[in-house]
mmCIF file of C-alpha atoms (C1' of nucleotides) in Angstrom:
data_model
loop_
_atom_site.group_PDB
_atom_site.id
_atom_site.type_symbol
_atom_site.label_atom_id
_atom_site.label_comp_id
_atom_site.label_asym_id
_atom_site.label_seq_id
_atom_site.Cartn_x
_atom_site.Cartn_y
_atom_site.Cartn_z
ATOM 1 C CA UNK A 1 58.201 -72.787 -34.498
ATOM 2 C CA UNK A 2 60.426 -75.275 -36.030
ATOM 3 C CA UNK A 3 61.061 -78.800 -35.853
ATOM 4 C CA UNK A 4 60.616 -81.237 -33.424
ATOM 5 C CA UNK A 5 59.080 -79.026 -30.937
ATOM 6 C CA UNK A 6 57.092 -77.272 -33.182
ATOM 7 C CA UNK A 7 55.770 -80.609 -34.102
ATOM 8 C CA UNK A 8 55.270 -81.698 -30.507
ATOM 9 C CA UNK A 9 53.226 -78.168 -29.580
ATOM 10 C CA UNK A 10 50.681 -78.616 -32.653
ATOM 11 C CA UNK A 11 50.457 -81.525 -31.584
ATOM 12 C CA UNK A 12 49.447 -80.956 -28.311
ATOM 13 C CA UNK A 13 46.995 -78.004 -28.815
ATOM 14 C CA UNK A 14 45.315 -80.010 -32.007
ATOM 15 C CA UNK A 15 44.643 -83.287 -29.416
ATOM 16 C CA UNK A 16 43.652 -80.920 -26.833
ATOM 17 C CA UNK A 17 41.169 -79.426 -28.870
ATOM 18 C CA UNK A 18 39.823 -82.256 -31.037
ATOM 19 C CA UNK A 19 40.791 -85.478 -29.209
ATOM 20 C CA UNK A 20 42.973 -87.806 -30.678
ATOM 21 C CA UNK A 21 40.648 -89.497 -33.147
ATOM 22 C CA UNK A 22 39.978 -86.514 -34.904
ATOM 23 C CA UNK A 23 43.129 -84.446 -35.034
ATOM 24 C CA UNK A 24 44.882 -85.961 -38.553
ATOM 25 C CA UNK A 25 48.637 -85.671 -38.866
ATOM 26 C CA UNK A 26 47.746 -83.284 -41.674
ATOM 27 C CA UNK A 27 45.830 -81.156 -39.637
ATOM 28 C CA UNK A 28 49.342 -81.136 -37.070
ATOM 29 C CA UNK A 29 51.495 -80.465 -39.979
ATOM 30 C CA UNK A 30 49.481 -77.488 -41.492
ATOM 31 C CA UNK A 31 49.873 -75.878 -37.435
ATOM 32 C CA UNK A 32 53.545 -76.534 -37.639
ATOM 33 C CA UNK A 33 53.789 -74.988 -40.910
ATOM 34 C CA UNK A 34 55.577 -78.512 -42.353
ATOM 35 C CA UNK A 35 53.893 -81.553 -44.508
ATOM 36 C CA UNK A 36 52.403 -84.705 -42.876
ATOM 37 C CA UNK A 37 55.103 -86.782 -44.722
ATOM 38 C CA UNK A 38 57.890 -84.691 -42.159
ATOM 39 C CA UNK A 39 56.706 -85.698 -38.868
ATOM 40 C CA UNK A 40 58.005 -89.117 -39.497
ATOM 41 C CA UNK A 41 61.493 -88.443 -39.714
ATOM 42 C CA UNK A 42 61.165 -86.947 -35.284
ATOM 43 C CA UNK A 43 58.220 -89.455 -34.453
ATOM 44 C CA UNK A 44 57.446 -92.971 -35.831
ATOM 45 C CA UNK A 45 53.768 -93.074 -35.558
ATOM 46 C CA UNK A 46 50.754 -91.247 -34.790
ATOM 47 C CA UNK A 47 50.517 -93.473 -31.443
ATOM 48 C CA UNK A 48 54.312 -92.478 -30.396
ATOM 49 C CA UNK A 49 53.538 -88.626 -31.266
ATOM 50 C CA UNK A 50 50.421 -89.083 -28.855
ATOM 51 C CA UNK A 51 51.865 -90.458 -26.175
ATOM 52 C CA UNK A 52 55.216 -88.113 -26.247
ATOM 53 C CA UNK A 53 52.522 -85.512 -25.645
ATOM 54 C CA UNK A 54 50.679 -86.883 -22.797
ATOM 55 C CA UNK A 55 54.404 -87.837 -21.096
ATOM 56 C CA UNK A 56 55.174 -83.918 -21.537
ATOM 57 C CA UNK A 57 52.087 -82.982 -20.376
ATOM 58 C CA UNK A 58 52.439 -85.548 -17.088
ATOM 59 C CA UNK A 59 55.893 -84.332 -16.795
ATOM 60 C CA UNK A 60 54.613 -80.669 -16.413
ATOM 61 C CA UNK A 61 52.255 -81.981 -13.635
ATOM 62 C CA UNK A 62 54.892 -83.557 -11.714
ATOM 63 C CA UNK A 63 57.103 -80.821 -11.485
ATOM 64 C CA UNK A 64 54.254 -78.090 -10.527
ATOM 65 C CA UNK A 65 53.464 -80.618 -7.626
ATOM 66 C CA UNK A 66 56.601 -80.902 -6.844
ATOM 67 C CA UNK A 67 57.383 -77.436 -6.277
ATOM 68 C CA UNK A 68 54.613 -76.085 -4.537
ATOM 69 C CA UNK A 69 54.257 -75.401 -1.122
ATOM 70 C CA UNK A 70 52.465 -78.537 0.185
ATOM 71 C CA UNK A 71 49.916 -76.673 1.503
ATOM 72 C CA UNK A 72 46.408 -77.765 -0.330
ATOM 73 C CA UNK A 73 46.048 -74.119 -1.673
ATOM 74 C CA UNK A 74 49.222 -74.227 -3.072
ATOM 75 C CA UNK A 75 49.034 -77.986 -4.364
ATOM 76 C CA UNK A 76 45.568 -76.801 -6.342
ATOM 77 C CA UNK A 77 46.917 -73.667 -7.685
ATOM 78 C CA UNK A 78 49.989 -75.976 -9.306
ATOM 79 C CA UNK A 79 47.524 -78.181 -10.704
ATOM 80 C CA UNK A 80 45.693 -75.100 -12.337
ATOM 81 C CA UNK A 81 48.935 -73.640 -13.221
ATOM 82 C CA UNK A 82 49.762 -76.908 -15.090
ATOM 83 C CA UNK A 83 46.466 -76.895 -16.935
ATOM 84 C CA UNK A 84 46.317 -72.778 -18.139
ATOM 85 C CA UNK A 85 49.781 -72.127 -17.764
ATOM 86 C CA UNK A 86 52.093 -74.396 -19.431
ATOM 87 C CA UNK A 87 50.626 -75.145 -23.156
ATOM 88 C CA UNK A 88 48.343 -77.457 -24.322
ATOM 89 C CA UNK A 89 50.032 -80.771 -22.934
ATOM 90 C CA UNK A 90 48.410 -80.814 -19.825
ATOM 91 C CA UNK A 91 44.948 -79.571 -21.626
ATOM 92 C CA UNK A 92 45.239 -82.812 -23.747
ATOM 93 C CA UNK A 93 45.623 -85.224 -20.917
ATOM 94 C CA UNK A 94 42.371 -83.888 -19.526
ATOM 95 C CA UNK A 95 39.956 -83.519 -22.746
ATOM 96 C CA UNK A 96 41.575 -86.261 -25.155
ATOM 97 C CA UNK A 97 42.523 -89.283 -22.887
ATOM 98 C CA UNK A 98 39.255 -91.164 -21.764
ATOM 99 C CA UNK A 99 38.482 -91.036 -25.446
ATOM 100 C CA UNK A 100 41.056 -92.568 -27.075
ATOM 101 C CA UNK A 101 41.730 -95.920 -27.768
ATOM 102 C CA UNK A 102 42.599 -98.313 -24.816
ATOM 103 C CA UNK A 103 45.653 -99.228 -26.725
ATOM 104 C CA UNK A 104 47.012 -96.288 -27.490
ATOM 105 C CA UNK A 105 46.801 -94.834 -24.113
ATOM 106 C CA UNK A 106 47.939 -97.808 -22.023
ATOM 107 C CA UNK A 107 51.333 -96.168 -22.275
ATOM 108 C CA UNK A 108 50.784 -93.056 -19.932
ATOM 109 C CA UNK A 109 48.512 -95.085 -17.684
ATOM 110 C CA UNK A 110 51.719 -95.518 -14.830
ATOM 111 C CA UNK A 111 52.628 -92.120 -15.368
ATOM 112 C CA UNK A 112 49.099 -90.406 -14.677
ATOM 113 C CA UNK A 113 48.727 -93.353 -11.595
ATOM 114 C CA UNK A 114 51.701 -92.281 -10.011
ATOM 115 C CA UNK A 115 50.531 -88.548 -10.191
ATOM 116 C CA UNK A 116 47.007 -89.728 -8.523
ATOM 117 C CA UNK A 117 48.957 -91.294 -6.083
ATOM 118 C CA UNK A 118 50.389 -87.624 -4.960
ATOM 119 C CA UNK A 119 47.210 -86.405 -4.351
ATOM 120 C CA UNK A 120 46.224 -89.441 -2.604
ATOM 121 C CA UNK A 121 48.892 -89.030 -0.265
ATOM 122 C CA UNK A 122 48.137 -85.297 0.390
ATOM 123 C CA UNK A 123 45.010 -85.569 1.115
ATOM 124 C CA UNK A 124 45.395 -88.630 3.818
ATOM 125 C CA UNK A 125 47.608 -86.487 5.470
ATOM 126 C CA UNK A 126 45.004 -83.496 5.352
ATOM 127 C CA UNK A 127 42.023 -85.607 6.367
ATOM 128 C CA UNK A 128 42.843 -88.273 8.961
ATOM 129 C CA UNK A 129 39.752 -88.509 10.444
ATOM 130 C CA UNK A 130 38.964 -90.099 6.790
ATOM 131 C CA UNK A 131 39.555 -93.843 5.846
ATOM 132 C CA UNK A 132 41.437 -94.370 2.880
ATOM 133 C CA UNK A 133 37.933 -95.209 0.416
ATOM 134 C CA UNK A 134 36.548 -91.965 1.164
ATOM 135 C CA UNK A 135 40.117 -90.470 0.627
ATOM 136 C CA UNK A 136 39.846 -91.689 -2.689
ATOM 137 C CA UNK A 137 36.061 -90.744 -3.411
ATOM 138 C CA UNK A 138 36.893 -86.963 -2.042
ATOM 139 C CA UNK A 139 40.099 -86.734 -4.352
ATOM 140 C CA UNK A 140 38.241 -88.257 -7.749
ATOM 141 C CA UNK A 141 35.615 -85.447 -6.920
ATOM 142 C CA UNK A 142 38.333 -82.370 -6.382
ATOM 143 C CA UNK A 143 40.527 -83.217 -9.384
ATOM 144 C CA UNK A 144 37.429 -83.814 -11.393
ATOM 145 C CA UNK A 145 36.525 -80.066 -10.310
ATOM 146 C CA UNK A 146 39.586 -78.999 -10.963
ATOM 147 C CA UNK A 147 40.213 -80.583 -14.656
ATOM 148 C CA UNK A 148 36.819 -79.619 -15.797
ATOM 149 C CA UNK A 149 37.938 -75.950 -15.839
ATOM 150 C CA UNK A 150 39.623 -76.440 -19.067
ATOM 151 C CA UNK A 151 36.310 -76.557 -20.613
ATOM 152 C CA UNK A 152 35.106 -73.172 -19.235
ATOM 153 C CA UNK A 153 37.649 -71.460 -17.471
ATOM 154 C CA UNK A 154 39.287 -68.171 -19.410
ATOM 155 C CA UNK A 155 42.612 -67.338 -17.802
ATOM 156 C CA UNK A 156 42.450 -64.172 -19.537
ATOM 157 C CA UNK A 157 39.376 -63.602 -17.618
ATOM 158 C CA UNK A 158 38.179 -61.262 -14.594
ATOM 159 C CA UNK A 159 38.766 -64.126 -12.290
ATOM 160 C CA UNK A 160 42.404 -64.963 -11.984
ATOM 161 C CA UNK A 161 43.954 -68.374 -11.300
ATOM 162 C CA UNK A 162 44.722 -67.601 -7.715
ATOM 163 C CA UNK A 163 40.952 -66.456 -7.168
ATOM 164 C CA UNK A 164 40.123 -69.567 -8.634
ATOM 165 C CA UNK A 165 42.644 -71.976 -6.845
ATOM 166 C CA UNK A 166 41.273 -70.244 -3.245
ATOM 167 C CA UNK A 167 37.336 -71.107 -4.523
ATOM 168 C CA UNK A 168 38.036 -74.480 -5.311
ATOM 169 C CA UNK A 169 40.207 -74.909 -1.838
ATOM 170 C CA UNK A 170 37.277 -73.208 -0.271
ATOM 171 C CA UNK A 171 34.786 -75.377 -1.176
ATOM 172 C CA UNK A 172 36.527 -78.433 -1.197
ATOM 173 C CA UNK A 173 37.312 -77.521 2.987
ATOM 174 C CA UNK A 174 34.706 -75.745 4.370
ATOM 175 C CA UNK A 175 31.711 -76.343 1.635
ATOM 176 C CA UNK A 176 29.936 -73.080 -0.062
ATOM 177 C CA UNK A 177 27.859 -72.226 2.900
ATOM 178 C CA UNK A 178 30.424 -70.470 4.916
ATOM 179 C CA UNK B 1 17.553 -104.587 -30.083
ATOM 180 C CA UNK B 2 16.251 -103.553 -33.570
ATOM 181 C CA UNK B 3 15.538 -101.024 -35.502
ATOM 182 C CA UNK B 4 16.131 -97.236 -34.651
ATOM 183 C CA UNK B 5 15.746 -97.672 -31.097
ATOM 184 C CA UNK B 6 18.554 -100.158 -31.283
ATOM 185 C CA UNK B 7 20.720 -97.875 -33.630
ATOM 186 C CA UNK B 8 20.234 -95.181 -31.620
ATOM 187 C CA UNK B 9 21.167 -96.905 -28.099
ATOM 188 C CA UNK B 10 24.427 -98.498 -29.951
ATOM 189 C CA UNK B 11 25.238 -95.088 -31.083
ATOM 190 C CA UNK B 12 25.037 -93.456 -27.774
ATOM 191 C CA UNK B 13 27.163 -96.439 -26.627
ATOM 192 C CA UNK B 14 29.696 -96.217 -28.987
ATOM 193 C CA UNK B 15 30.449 -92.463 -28.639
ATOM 194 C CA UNK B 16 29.795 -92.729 -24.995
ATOM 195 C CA UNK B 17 32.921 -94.846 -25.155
ATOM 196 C CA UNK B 18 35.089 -93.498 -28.173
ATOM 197 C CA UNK B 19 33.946 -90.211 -28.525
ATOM 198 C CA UNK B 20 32.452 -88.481 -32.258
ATOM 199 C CA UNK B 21 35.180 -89.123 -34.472
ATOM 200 C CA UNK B 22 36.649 -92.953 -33.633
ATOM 201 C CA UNK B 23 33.466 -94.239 -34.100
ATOM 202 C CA UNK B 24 32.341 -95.432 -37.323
ATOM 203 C CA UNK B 25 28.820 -96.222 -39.041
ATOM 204 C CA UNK B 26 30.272 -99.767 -38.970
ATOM 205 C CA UNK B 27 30.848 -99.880 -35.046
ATOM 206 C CA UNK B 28 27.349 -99.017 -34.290
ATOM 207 C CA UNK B 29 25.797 -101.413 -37.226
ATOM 208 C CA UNK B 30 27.429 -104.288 -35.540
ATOM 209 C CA UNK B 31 26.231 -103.662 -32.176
ATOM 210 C CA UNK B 32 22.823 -102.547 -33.926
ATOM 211 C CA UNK B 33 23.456 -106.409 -35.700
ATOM 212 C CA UNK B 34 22.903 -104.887 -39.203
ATOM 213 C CA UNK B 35 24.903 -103.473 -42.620
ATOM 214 C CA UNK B 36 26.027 -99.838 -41.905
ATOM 215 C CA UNK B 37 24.160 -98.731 -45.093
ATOM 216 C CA UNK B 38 20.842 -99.794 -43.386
ATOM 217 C CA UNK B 39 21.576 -96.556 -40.515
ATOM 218 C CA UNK B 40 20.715 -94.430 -43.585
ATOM 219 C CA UNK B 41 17.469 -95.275 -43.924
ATOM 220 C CA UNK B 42 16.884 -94.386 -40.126
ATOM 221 C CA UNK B 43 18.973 -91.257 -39.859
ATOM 222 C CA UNK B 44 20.178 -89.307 -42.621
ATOM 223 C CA UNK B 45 23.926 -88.755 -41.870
ATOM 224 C CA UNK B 46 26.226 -88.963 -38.578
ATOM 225 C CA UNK B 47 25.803 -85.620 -37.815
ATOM 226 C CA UNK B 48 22.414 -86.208 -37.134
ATOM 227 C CA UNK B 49 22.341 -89.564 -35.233
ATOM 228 C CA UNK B 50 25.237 -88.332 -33.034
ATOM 229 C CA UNK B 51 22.658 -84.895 -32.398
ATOM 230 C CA UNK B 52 20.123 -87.273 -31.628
ATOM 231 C CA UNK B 53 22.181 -89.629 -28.822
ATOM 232 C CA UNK B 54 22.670 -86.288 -27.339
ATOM 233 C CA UNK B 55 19.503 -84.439 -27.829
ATOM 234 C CA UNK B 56 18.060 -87.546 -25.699
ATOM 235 C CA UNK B 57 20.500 -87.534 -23.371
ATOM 236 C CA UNK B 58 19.386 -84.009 -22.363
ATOM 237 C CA UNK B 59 15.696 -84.845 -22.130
ATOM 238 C CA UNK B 60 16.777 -88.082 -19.794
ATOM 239 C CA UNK B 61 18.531 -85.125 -17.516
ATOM 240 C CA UNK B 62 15.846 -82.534 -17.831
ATOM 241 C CA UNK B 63 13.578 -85.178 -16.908
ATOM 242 C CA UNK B 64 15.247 -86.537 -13.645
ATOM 243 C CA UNK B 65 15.804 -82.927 -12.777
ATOM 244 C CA UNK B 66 11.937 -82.574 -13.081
ATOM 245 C CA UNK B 67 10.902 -85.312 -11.158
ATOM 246 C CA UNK B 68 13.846 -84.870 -7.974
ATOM 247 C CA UNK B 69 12.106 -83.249 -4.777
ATOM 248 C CA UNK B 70 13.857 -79.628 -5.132
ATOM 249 C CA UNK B 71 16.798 -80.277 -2.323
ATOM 250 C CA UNK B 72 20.679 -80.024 -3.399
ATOM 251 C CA UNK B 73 20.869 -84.208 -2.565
ATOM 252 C CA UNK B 74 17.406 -85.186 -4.052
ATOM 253 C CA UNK B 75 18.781 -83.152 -7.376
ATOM 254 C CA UNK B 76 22.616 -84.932 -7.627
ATOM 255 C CA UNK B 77 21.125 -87.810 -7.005
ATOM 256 C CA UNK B 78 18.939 -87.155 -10.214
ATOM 257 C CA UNK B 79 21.621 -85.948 -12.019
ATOM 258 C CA UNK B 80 23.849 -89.089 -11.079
ATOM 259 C CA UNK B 81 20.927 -91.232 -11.197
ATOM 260 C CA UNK B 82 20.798 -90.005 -14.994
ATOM 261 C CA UNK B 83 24.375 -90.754 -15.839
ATOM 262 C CA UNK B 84 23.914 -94.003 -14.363
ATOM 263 C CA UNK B 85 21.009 -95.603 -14.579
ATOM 264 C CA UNK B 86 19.535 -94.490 -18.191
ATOM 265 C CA UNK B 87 21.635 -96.049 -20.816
ATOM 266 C CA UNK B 88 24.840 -94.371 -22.308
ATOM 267 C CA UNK B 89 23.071 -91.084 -23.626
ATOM 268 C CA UNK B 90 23.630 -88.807 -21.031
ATOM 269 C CA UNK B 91 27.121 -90.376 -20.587
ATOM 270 C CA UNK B 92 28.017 -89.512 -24.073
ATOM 271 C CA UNK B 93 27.022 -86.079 -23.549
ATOM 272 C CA UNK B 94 29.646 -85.940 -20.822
ATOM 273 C CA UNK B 95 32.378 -87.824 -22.427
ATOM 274 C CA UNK B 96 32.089 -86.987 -26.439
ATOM 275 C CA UNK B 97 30.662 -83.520 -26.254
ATOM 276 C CA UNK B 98 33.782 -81.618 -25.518
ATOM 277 C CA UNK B 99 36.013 -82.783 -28.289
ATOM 278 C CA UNK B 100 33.083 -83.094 -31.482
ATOM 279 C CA UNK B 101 33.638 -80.615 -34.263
ATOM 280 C CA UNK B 102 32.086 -77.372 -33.150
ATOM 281 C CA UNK B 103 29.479 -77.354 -35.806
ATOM 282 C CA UNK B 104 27.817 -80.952 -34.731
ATOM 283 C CA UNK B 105 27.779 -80.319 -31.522
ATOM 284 C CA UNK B 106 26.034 -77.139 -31.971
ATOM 285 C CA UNK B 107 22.518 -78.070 -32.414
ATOM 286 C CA UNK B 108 22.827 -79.440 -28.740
ATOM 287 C CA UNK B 109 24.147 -76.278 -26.748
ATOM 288 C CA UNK B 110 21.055 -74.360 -26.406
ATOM 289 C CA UNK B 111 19.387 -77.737 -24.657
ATOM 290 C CA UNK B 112 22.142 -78.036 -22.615
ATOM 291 C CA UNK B 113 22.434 -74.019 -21.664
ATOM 292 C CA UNK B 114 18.360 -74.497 -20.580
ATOM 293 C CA UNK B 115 19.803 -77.454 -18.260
ATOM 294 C CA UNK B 116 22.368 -75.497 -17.043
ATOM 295 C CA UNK B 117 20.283 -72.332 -16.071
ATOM 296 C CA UNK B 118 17.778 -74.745 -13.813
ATOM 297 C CA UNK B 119 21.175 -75.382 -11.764
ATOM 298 C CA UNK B 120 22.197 -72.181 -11.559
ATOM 299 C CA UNK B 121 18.299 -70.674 -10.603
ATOM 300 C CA UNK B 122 18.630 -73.887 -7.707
ATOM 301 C CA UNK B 123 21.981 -72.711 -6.508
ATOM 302 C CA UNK B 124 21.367 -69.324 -6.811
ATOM 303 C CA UNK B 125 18.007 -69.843 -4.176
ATOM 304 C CA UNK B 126 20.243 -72.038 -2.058
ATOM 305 C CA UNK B 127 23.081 -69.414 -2.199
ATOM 306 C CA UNK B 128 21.891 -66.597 -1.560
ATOM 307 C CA UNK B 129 24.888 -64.854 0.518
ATOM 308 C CA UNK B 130 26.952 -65.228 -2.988
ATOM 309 C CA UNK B 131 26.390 -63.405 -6.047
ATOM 310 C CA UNK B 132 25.536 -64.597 -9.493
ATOM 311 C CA UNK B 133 29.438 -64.647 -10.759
ATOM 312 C CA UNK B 134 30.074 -66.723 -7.743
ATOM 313 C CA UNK B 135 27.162 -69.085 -8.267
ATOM 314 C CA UNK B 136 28.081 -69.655 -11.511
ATOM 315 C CA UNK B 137 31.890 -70.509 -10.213
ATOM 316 C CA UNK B 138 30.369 -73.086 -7.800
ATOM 317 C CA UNK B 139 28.002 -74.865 -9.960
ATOM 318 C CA UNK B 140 30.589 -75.262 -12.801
ATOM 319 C CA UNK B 141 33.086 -77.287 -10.427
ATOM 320 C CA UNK B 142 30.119 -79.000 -9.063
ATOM 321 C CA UNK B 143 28.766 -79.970 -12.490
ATOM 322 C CA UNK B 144 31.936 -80.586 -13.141
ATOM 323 C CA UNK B 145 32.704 -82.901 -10.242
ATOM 324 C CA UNK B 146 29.614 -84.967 -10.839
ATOM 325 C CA UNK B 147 30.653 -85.505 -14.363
ATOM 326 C CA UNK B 148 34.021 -86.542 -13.526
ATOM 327 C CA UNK B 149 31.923 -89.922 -11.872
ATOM 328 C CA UNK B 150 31.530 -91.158 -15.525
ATOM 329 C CA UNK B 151 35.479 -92.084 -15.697
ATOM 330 C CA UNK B 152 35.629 -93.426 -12.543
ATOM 331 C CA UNK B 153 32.329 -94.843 -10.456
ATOM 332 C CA UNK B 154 31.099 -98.130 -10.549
ATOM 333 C CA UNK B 155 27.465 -98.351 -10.089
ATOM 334 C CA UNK B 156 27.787 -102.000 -9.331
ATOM 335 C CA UNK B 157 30.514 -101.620 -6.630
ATOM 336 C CA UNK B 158 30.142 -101.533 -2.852
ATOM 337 C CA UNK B 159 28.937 -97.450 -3.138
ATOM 338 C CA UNK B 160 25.784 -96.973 -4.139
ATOM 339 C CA UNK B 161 24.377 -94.012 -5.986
ATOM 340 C CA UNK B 162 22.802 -92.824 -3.289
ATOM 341 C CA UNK B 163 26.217 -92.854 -0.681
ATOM 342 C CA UNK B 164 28.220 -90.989 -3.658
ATOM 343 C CA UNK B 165 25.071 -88.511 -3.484
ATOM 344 C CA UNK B 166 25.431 -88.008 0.025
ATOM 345 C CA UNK B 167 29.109 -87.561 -0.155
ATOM 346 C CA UNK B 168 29.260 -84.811 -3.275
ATOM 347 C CA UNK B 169 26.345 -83.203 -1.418
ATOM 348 C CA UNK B 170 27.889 -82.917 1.756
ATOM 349 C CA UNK B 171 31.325 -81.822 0.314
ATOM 350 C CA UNK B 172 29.672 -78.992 -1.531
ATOM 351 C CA UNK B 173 27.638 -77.625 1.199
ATOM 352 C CA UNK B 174 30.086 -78.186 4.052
ATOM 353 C CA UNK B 175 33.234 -79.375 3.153
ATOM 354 C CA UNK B 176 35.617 -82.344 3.684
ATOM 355 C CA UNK B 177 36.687 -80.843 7.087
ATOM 356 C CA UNK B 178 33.349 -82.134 8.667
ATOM 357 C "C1'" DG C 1 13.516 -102.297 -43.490
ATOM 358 C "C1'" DT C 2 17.623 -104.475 -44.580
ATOM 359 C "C1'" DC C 3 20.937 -106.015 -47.927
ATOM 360 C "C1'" DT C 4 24.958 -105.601 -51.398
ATOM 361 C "C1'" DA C 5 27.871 -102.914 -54.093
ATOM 362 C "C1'" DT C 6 30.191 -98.962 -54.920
ATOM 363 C "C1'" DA C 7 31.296 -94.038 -55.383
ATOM 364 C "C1'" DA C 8 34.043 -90.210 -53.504
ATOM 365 C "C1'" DC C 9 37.055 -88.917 -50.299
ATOM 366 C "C1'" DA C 10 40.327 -88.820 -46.126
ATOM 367 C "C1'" DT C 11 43.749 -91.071 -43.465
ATOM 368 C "C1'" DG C 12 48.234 -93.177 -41.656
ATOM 369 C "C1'" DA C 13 52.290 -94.505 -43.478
ATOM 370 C "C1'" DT C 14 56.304 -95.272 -46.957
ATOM 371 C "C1'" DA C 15 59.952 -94.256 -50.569
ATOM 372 C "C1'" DG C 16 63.077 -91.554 -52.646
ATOM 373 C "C1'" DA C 17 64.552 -86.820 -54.439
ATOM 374 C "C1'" DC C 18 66.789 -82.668 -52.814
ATOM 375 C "C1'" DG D 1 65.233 -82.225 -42.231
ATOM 376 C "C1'" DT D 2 61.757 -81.342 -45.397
ATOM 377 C "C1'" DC D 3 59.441 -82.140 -49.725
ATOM 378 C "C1'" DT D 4 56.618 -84.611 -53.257
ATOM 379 C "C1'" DA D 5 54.358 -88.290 -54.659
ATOM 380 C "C1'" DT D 6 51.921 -92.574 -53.780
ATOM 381 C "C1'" DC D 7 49.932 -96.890 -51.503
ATOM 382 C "C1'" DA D 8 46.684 -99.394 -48.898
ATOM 383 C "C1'" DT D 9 43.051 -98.928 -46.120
ATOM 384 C "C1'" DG D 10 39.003 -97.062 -43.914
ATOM 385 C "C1'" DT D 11 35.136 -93.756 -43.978
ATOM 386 C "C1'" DT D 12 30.609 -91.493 -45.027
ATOM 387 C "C1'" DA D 13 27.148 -91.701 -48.072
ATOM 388 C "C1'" DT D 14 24.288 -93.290 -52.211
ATOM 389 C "C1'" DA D 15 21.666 -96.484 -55.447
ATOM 390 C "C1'" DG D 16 19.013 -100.129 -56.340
ATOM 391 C "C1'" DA D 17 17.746 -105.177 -55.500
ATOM 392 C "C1'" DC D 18 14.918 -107.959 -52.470
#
DNA sequence: GTCTATAACATGATAGAC
DNA sequence: GTCTATCATGTTATAGAC
């Protein structure tokens, strides 16, 4: 994998895996087979190389919303999907985010909003009977579900994604007990 | 706050908030209100402060699982309780434990596996038309969910801890639909 | 028990050769 | 577009005074 992309992809799996304190641009470089000194001729800062990731990896989450089936189902398993099947840019908004410096992250703030806001708007629709604060409460709880399965969750697994996507729908509807 | 009671709660505040790696021996000797060298003569590197924070963030859980009455709202409402209402070092077990360098965070797992497996013998008991595979599934998005409340819940705001115990409760055991 | 000073090293970033 | 230095700064950790 060569540059810019290459870059961007060792990027992306190093923040994902370390957070964005701890991944060095050497550390990058090594991963994309390049010195540190390189990476500033495609990105001008650590900062800018961060945040291109976490715009790819909103990006990614846009367009698997955007083409599932609207059902809530189908609108989980594109969330998943995002998160185990489309690199480590989606991975890194989850694990490396909260951690990083308020600064630094301010930049993907509208972009992650605006993908809350989808979900918001789903779920409204799905639960009527609800008023909008408990909309809200519900949907921090599912997507916090949901993104915690990049800490435990093997793809490769006996338990495939769709399995997965139908448990969390499952028990976000009808509760365990049925 | 003085001496290593006070390092120790600045600590767990700091990589509550920044995670391992962004925060320095410097951070948490000005919140402590003393010279970073000083930390040295309480703890004998970072490695083991940090394993500290989290080894009493455990206890603070294992404790408020101890004490709650046995039902699936009297425990989340421990567990939240725990996030919540004793200091950042649970939080920092939720927030920095993920994304520390495999070999500091690894004098913590086997305290947090023994926390885990009192979950998974409560669900399991609760549970018991689903097998142990499925448990498992269940109480890692429900862990997970209640986690999640670290990024997002105000403690102060108009829900109390005992409403967003209620709510995660009843969502787990019957659903939003209800 | 805390301070100051400093060693030893890692990090983000720059400059210029090729 | 990548490389090889190199700079300035920040980091953990140590030693010894008080």
């Amino acid at each position: 994998m060569v540059g810019r992309q290459g870059i961007l992809l060792a990027a992306a799996s190093a923040f994902a895996e370390r957070g964005y304190s701890a991944t060095t641009l050497r550390n990058i470089a090594d991963d994309a087979g390049i010195q540190a000194g390189s990476i500033y001729h495609h990105f001008s800062s650590k900062d800018e190389l961060f945040a291109t990731v976490l715009d790819h990896g909103m990006t990614v989450m846009d367009e698997a919303f955007d083409r599932a089936d609207g059902s809530l189902c189908g609108q989980v398993r594109a969330h998943l999907g995002a998160l185990f099947e489309h690199g480590p840019y989606t991975t890194a908004h989850v694990t490396a985010f909260f951690t990083t410096p308020a600064d630094v992250r301010a930049a993907s703030v509208p972009h992650r909003d605006s993908y809350e806001a989808k979900w918001q708007q789903l779920l409204a629709e799905l639960l009527p009977h609800l008023d909008d604060e408990q909309v809200q409460l519900h949907r921090l709880l599912l997507l916090g579900a949901m993104n915690s399965t990049v800490e435990w969750f093997d793809p490769t697994g006996d338990v495939t994604l769709d399995q997965l996507a139908h448990l969390v729908t499952g028990q976000f509807l009808r509760g365990v007990t049925t």
